[in-house]
Coordinates of C-alpha atoms in Angstrom, one line a residue:
Chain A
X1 CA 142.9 -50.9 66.9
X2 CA 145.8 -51.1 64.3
X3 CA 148.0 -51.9 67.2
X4 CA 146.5 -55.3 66.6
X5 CA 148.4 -58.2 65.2
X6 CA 147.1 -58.2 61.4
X7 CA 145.8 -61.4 61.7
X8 CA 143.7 -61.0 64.2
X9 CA 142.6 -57.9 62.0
X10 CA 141.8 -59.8 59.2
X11 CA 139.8 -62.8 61.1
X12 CA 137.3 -59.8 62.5
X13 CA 137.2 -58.2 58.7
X14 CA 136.7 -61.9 57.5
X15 CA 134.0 -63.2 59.8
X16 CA 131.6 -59.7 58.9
X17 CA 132.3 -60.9 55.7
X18 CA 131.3 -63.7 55.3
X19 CA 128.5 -63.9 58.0
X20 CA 126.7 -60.3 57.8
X21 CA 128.0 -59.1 54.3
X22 CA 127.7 -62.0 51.8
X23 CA 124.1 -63.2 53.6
X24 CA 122.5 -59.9 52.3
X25 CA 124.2 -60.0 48.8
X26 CA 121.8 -61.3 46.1
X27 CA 123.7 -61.4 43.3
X28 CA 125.8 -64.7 42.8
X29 CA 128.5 -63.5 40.9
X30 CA 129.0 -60.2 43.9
X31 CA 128.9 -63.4 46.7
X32 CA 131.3 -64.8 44.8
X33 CA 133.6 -62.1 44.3
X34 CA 133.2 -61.3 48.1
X35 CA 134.0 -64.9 49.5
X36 CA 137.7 -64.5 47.0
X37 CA 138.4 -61.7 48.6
X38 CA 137.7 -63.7 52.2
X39 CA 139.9 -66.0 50.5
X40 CA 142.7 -63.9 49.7
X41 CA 142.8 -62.1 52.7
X42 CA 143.0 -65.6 55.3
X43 CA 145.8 -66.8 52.9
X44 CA 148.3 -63.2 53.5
X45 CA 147.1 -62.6 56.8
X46 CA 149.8 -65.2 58.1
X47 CA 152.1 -63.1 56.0
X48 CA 152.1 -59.7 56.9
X49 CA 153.1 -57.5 60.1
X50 CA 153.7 -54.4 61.3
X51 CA 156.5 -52.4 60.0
X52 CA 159.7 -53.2 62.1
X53 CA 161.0 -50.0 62.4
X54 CA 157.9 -48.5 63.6
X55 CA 157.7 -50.3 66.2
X56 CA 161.4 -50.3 67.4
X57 CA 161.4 -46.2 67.2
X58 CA 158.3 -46.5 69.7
X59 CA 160.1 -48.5 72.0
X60 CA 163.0 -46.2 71.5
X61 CA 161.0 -43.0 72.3
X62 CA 159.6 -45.1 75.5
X63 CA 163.0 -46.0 76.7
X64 CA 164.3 -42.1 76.5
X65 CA 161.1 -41.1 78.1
X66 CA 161.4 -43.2 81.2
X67 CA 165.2 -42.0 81.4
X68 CA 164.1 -38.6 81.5
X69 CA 161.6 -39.2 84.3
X70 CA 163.9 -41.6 86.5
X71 CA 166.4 -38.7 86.6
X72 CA 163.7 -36.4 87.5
X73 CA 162.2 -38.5 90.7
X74 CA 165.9 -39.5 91.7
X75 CA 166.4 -35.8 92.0
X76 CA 163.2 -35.3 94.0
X77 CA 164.2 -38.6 96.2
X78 CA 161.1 -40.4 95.0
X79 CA 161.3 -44.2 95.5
X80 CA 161.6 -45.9 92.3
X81 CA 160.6 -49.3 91.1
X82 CA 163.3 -51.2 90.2
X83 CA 161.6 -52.7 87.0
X84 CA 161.7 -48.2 86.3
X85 CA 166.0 -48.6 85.7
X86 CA 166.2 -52.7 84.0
X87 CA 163.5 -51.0 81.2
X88 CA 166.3 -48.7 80.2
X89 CA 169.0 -50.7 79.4
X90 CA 170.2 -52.1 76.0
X91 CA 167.7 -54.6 74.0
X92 CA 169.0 -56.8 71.4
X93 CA 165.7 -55.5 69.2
X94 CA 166.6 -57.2 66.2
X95 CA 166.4 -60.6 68.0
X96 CA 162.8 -59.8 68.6
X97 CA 159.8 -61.1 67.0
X98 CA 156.9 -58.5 65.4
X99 CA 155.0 -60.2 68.3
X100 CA 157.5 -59.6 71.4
X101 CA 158.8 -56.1 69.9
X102 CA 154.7 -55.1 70.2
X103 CA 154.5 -56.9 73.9
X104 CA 157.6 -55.1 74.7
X105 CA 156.6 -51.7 73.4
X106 CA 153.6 -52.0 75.4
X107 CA 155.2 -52.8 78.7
X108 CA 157.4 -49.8 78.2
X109 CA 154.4 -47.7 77.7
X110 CA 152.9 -48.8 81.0
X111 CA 156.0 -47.9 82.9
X112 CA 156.1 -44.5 81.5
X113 CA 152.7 -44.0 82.5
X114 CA 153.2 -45.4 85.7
X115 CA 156.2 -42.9 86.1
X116 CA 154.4 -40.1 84.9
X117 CA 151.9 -40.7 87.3
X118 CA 154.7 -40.8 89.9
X119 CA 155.4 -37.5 89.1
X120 CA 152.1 -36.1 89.3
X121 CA 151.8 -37.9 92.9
X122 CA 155.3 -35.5 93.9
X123 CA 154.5 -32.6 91.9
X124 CA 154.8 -30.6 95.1
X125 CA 158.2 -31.8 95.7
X126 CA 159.6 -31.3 92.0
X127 CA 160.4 -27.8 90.5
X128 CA 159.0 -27.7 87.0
X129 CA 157.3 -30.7 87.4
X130 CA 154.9 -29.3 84.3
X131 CA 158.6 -28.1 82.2
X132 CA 159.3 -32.3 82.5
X133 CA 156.1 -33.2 81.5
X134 CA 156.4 -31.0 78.6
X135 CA 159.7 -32.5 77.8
X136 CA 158.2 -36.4 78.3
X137 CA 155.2 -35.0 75.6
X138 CA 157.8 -33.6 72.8
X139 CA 159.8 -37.0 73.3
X140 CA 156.5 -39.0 71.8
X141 CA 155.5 -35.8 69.6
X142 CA 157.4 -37.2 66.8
X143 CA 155.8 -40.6 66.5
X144 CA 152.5 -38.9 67.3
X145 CA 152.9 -37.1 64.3
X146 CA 154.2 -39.8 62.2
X147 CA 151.0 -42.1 63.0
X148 CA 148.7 -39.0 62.0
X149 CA 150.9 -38.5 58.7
X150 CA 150.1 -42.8 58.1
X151 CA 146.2 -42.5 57.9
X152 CA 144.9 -42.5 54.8
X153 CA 141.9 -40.3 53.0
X154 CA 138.8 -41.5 55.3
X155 CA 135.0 -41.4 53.2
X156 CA 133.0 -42.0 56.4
X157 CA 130.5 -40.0 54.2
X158 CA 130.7 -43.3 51.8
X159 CA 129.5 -45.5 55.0
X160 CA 126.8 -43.1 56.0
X161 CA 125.2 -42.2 52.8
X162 CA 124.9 -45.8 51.5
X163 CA 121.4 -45.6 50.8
X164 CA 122.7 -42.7 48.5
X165 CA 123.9 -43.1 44.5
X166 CA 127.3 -42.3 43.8
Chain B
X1 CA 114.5 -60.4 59.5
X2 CA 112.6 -57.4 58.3
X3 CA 110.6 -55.4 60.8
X4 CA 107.2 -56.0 59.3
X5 CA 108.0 -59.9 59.7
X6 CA 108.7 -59.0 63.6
X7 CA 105.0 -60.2 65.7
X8 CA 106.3 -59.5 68.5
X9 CA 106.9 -56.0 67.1
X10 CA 103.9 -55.7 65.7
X11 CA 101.6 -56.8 68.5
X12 CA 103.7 -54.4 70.8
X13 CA 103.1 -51.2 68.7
X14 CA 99.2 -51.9 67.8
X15 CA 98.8 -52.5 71.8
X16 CA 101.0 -49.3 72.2
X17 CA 98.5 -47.5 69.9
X18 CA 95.0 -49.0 70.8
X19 CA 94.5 -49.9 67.0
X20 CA 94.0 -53.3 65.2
X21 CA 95.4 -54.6 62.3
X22 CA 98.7 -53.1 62.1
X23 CA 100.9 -53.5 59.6
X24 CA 104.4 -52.0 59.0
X25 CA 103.8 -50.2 55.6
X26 CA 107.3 -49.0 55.1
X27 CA 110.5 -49.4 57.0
X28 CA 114.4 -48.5 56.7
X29 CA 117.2 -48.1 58.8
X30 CA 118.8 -44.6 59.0
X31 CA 122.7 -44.7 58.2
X32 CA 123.9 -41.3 59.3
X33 CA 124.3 -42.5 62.7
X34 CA 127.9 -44.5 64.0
X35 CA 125.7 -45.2 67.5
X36 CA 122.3 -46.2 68.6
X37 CA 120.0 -48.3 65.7
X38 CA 117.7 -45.8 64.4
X39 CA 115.1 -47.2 62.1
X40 CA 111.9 -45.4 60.2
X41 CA 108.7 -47.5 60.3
X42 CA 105.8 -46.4 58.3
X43 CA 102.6 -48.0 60.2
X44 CA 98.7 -48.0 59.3
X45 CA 95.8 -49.4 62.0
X46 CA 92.6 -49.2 62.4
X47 CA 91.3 -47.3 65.6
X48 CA 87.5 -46.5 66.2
X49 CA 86.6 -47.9 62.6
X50 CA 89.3 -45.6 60.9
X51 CA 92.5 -46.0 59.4
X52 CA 94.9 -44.5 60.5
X53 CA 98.9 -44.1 59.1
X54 CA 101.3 -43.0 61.0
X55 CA 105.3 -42.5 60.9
X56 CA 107.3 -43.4 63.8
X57 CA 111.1 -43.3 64.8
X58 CA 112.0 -46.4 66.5
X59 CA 116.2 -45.8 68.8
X60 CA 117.6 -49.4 69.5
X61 CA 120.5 -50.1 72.2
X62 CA 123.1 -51.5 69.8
X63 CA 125.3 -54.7 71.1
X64 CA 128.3 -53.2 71.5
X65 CA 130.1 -49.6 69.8
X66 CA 131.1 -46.5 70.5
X67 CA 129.4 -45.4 73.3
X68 CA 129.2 -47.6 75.3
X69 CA 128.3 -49.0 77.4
X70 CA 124.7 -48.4 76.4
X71 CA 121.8 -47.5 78.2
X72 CA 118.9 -46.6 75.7
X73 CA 116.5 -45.9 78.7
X74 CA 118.7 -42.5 79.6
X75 CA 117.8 -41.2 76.0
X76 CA 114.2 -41.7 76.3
X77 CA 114.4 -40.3 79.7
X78 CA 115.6 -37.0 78.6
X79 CA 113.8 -36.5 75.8
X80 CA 110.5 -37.2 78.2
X81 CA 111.7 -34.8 80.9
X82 CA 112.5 -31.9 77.8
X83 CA 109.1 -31.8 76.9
X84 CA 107.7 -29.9 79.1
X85 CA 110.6 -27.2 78.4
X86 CA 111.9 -25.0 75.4
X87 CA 114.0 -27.1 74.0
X88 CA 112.7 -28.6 70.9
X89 CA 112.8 -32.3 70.9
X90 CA 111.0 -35.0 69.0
X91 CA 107.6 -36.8 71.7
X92 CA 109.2 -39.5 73.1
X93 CA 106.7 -42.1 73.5
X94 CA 107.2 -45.6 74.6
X95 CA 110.6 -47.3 76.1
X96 CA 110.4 -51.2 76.0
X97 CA 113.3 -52.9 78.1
X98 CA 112.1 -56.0 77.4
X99 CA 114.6 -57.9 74.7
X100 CA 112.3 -60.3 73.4
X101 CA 110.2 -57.6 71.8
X102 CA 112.9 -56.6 69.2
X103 CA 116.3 -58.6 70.7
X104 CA 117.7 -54.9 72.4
X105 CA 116.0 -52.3 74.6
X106 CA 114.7 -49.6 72.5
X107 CA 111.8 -46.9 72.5
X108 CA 109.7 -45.3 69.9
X109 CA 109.1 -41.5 69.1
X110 CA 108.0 -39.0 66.8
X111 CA 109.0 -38.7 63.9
X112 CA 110.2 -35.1 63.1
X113 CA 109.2 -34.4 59.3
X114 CA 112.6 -32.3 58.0
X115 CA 116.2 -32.7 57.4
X116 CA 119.5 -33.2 58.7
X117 CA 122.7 -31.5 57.1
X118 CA 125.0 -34.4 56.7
X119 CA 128.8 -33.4 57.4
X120 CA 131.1 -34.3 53.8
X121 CA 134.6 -35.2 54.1
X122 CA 136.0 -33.9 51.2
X123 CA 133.2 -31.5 49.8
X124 CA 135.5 -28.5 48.2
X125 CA 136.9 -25.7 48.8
X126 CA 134.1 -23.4 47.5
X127 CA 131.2 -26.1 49.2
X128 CA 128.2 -24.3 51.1
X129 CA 126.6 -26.8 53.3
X130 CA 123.6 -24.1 53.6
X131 CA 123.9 -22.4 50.6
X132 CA 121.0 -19.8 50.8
X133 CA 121.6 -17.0 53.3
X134 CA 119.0 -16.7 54.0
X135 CA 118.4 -19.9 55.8
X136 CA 121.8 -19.8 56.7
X137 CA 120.9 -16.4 59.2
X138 CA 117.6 -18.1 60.5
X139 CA 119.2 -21.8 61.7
X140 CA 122.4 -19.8 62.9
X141 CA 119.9 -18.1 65.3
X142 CA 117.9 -21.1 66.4
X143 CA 120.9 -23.0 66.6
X144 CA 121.9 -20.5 69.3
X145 CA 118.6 -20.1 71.1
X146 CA 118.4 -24.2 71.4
X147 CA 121.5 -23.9 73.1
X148 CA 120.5 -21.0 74.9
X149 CA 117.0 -23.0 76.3
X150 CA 119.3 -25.9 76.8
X151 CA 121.8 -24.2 79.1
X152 CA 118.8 -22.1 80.9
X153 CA 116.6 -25.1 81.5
X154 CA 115.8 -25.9 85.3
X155 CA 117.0 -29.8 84.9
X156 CA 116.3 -30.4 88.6
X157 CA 112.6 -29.2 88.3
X158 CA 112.4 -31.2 84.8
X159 CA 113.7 -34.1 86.4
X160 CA 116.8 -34.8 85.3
X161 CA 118.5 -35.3 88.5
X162 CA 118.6 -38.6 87.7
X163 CA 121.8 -38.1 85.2
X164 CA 124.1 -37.2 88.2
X165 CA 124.4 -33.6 89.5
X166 CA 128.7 -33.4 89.7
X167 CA 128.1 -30.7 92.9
X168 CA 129.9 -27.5 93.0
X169 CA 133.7 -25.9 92.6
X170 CA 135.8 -28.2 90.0
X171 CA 133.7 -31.2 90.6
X172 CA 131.8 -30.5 86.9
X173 CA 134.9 -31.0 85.0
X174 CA 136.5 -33.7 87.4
X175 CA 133.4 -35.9 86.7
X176 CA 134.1 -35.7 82.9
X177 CA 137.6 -36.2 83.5
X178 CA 137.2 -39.2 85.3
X179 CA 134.1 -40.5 83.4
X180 CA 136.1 -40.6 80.0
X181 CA 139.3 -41.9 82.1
X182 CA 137.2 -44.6 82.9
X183 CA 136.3 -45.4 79.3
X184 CA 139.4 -45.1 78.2
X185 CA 140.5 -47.4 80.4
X186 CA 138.2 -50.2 79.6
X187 CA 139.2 -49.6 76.1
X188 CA 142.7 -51.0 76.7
X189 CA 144.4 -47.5 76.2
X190 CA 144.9 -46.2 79.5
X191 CA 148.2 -46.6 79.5
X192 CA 149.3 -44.5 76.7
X193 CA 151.7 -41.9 78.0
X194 CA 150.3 -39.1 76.0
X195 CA 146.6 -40.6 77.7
X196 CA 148.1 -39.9 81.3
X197 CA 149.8 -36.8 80.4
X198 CA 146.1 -35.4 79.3
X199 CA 144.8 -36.7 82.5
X200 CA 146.8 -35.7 85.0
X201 CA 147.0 -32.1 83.3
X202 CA 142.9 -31.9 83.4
X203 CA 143.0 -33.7 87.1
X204 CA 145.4 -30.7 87.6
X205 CA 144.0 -27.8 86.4
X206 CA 140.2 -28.2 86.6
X207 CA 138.4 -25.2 86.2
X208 CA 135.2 -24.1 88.5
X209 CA 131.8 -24.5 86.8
X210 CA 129.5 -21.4 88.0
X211 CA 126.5 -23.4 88.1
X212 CA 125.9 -26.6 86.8
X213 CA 123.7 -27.1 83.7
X214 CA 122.5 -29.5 81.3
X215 CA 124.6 -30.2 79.0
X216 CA 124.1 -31.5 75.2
X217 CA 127.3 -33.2 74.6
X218 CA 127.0 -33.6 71.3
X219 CA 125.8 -30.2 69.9
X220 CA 126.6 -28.9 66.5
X221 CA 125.1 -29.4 62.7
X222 CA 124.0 -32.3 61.6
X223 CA 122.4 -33.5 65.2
X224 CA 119.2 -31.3 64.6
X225 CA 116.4 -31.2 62.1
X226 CA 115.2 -28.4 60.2
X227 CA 112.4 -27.7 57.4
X228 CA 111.0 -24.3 56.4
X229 CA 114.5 -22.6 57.2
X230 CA 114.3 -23.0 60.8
X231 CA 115.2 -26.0 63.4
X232 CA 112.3 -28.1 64.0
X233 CA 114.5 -30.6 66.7
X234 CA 117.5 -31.4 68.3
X235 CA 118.4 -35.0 68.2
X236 CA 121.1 -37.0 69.6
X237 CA 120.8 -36.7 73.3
X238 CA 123.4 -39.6 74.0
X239 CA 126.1 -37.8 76.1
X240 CA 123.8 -35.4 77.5
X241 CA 124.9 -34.9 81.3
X242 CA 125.0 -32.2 83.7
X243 CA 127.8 -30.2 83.7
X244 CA 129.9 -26.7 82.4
X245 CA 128.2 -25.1 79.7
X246 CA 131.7 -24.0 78.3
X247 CA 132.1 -28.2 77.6
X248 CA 129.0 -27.7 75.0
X249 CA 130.6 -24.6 73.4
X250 CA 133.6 -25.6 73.2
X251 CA 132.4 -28.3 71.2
X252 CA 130.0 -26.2 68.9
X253 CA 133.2 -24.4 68.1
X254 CA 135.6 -27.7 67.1
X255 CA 137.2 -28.0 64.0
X256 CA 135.3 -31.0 62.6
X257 CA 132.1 -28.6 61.6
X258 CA 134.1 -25.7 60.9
X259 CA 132.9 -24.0 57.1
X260 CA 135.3 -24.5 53.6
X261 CA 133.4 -21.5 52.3
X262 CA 133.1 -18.8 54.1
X263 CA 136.5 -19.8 55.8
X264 CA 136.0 -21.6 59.3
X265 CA 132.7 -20.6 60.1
X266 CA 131.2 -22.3 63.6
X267 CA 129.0 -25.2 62.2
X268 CA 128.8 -23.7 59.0
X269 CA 126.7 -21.7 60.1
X270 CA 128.5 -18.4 61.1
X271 CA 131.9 -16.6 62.2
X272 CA 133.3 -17.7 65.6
X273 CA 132.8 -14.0 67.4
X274 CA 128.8 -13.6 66.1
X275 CA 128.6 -16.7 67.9
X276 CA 130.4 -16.1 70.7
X277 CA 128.8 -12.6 71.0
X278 CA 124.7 -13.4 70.6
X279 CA 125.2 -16.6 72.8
X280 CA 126.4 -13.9 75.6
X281 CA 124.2 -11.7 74.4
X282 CA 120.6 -14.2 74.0
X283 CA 121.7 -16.1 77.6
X284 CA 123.0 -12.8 79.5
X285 CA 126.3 -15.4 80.4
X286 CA 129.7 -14.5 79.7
X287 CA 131.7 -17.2 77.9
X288 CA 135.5 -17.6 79.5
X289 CA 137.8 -18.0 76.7
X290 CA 140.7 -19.7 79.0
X291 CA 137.7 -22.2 79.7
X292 CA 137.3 -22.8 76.5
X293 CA 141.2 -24.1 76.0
X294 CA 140.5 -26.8 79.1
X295 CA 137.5 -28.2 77.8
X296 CA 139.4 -28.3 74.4
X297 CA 141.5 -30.9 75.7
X298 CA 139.0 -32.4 77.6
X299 CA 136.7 -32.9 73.8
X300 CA 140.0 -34.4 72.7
X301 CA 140.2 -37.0 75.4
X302 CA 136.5 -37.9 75.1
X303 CA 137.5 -38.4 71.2
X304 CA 139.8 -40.8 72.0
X305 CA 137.6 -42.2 74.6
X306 CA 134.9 -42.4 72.0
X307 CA 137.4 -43.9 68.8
X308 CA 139.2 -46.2 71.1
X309 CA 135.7 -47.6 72.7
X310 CA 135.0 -47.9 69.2
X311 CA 138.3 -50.1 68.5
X312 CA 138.3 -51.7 71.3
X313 CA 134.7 -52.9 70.2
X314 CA 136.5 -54.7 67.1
X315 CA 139.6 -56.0 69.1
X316 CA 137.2 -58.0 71.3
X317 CA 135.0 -59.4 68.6
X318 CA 131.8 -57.7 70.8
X319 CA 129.9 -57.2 67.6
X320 CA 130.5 -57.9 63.5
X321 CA 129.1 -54.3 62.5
X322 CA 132.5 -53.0 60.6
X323 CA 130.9 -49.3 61.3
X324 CA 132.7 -49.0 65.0
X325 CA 135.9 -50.8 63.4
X326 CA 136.0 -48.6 60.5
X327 CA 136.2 -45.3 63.5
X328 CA 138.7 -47.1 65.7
X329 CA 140.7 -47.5 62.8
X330 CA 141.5 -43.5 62.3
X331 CA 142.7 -43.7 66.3
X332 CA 145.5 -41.8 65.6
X333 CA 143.7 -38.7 64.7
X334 CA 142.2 -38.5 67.9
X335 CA 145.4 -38.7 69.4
X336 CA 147.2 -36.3 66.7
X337 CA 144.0 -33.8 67.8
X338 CA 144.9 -34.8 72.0
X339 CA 148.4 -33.9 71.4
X340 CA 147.9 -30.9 69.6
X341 CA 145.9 -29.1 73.1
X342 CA 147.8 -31.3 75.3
X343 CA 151.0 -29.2 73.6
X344 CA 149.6 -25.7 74.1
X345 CA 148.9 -26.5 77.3
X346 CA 151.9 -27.7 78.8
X347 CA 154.1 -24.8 76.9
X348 CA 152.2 -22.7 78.1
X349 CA 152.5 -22.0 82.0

């Protein structure tokens, strides 16, 4: 979900807001509060986006994945898609908007996946087949990890003991 | 609209009961849950010149979250069929399909007098969720004999063919695998490498189930009720399906409901072995431990199956409840937990 563009984020927070939230708030002054923070929130959501170099190191990782898996199927003479080789080479990233670096990322991940199911289809015809897998997995462990270290402190118990005093 | 405002709802429960003049006395929806509706109603009628009060449970479909999508009749169905086994359920009694009764399919059962232990996130290192040891002892051992009677039960002869019998050899855990592949792909994440990787892996090395049972799906504290220091009924019947009883222990034994205090107890309730040991020991069924590992992986696919449905619920603006949004938005956990068993499992052939 936090894959989304932030605006589109921030239009689904702002809609429960304003149309399921503030309806059941009694108090004037709390309605009021809520619809400024509505407010605040439509007026940055045009200004904020997801951290550049997050996004680039993903495409990154993609990129050296895909290279380890076209050298694998080459070696097992498995017909590759040509789009597999062209989704290696060079990208001018920083000529990219927050937009096309996330489009692009997400192509890339679809061709991996594609090539790892490639793989899967041949494993009878490539030695290790599980050893390249293995390799593919500690390729993406690293952002894995680094998108588990960026969640914050969850209280689910706060949504699901509302009834509850603090 | 409140519930006691709802004619339709009214007329529909006092027809359900025989009685006249029903009013809903008290009503309030339950929060625990992240799925189905579940609201309380407090109801008084008049039947054969009495007047009568009683307190029901009323399950409604949601419009969209994280299981879907949802089918609120299967519930009802299995808690119908369990009565007439050893598993302790609440009476189901009525299912209404019919939208224009409450907006959403829904049905109405007992309510279960009790309690439910509700799971903390960041309760201490010295925090006893059952804190008397008593009572500690005596739901440890229901808890295992409910999933004892659940694993024992005859499904077919209780009717609950109906959920899909997988068939023999791997077919058990190949249906799970491709059920949650399915929801994951209509969820948008399919093509996650790390997603396929799982996949293949499970497609791959998919274990034979002995005999096919029912199966909870969603087993552990906090999904039963209990008074008087023993379980009174086991709630949450949502992912039941047939299949490998290892998939329910497996789950009993995840990290989520593990103890602060004692250290990693299963479900807070006792040490890993005890369990292990008087489930083998109450069903007479030995529980594989390699098993265990696959369906470890496969509870961490169905996680992301379950937080990305959840997401994905947000994304596509199919309902303004923030509660499904608030669970998609801790995605990477689920993956951090998929990679995790994904790792030991490649390393290690």
């Amino acid at each position: 979900m936090l894959d989304m563009p932030f605006s589109r984020i921030i239009e689904g927070l702002n809609y429960s807001l304003e149309n399921v939230i503030a309806p059941e708030i009694e108090s004037p002054i709390a309605k009021g509060q809520l619809f400024a923070v509505v407010e605040i929130l439509n007026q940055i959501k045009g200004r904020f986006d997801h951290k550049f170099e997050l996004v680039v190191e993903d495409i990154k990782v993609s990129q050296k994945a895909l290279a380890t898996l076209i050298e694998t199927l080459s070696a097992a003479s498995v017909e590759i898609p040509s789009e597999y080789h062209s989704n290696t080479e060079a990208i001018d990233l920083a000529a990219m908007t927050g937009e096309e670096l996330r489009e692009k990322r997400n192509q890339l991940e679809i061709i991996v996946s594609g090539a790892l199911d490639l793989l899967d289809a041949h494993r009878a015809d490539i030695p290790d087949a599980q050893k390249v897998e293995h390799a593919v997995f500690m390729q993406f462990g690293a952002t894995i990890f680094r998108n588990m270290l960026l969640v914050g402190k969850y209280r689910f118990d706060k949504i699901t003991q509302a009834d509850k005093k603090d | 609209m409140a519930l006691s405002d709802n004619h339709q709802l009214i007329a529909y429960l006092a027809r359900k009961l025989g009685g006249t003049d029903l009013r809903i006395t008290k009503e309030w929806q339950n929060m625990e849950g992240w799925s189905m509706e579940t609201f309380s109603l407090d109801v008084e009628y008049k039947k054969d010149g009495a007047t009568v009060e009683q307190a029901l449970i009323l399950r409604r479909q949601p419009v969209s979250g994280l299981l879907e999508p949802y089918d609120v009749s299967t519930e009802y169905r299995i808690l119908k069929a369990l009565q007439a086994s050893k598993v302790i359920v609440p009476v189901a009694f009525w299912y209404e399909g019919d939208s224009a009764v409450f907006e959403r399919p829904f049905y109405i059962m007992q309510k279960v007098e009790g309690d439910v232990h509700v799971l903390e996130q960041d309760p201490g290192a010295d925090f006893r969720l059952v804190p008397d040891d008593e009572e500690r002892v005596s739901l440890a051992n229901d808890f295992i004999d409910s999933l004892v009677h659940i694993h024992e039960c005859d499904w077919k002869a209780l009717g609950l063919g109906f959920l899909g019998e997988p068939g023999s050899g791997k077919s058990a855990a190949l249906q799970q695998v491709d059920y949650w592949a399915d929801v994951i792909e209509r969820a948008g994440v399919r093509s996650k490498p790390l997603v396929t990787l799982a996949i293949n892996w499970l497609r791959e090395n998919a274990p034979e189930t002995e005999q096919v049972r029912l199966i909870h799906g969603d087993y552990r504290i906090g999904n039963f009720i209990h008074q008087n220091q023993h379980i009174t009924s086991i709630l949450d019947w949502e992912m039941a399906h047939l299949g490998d009883r290892h998939e329910d222990i497996a789950f009993v034994l995840g990290p989520l409901w593990r103890s602060n205090a004692p250290a990693n107890w299963v479900c807070h309730l006792l040490p890993e072995d005890e369990f292990l040991e008087k489930y083998e020991q109450k069903s007479g069924l030995k529980v594989d431990r390699e098993k265990l590992k696959y369906f470890d992986l496969l509870l961490s696919l169905k996680a992301v199956g379950i937080m990305s449905t959840a997401a994905n619920s947000f994304a596509q603006n199919k309902t303004p409840d923030l509660k499904p949004a608030a669970f998609g938005s801790i995605l990477d956990l689920a993956y951090a937990g998929l990679a995790q068993h994904l790792n030991e499992r490649l390393s290690s052939c």
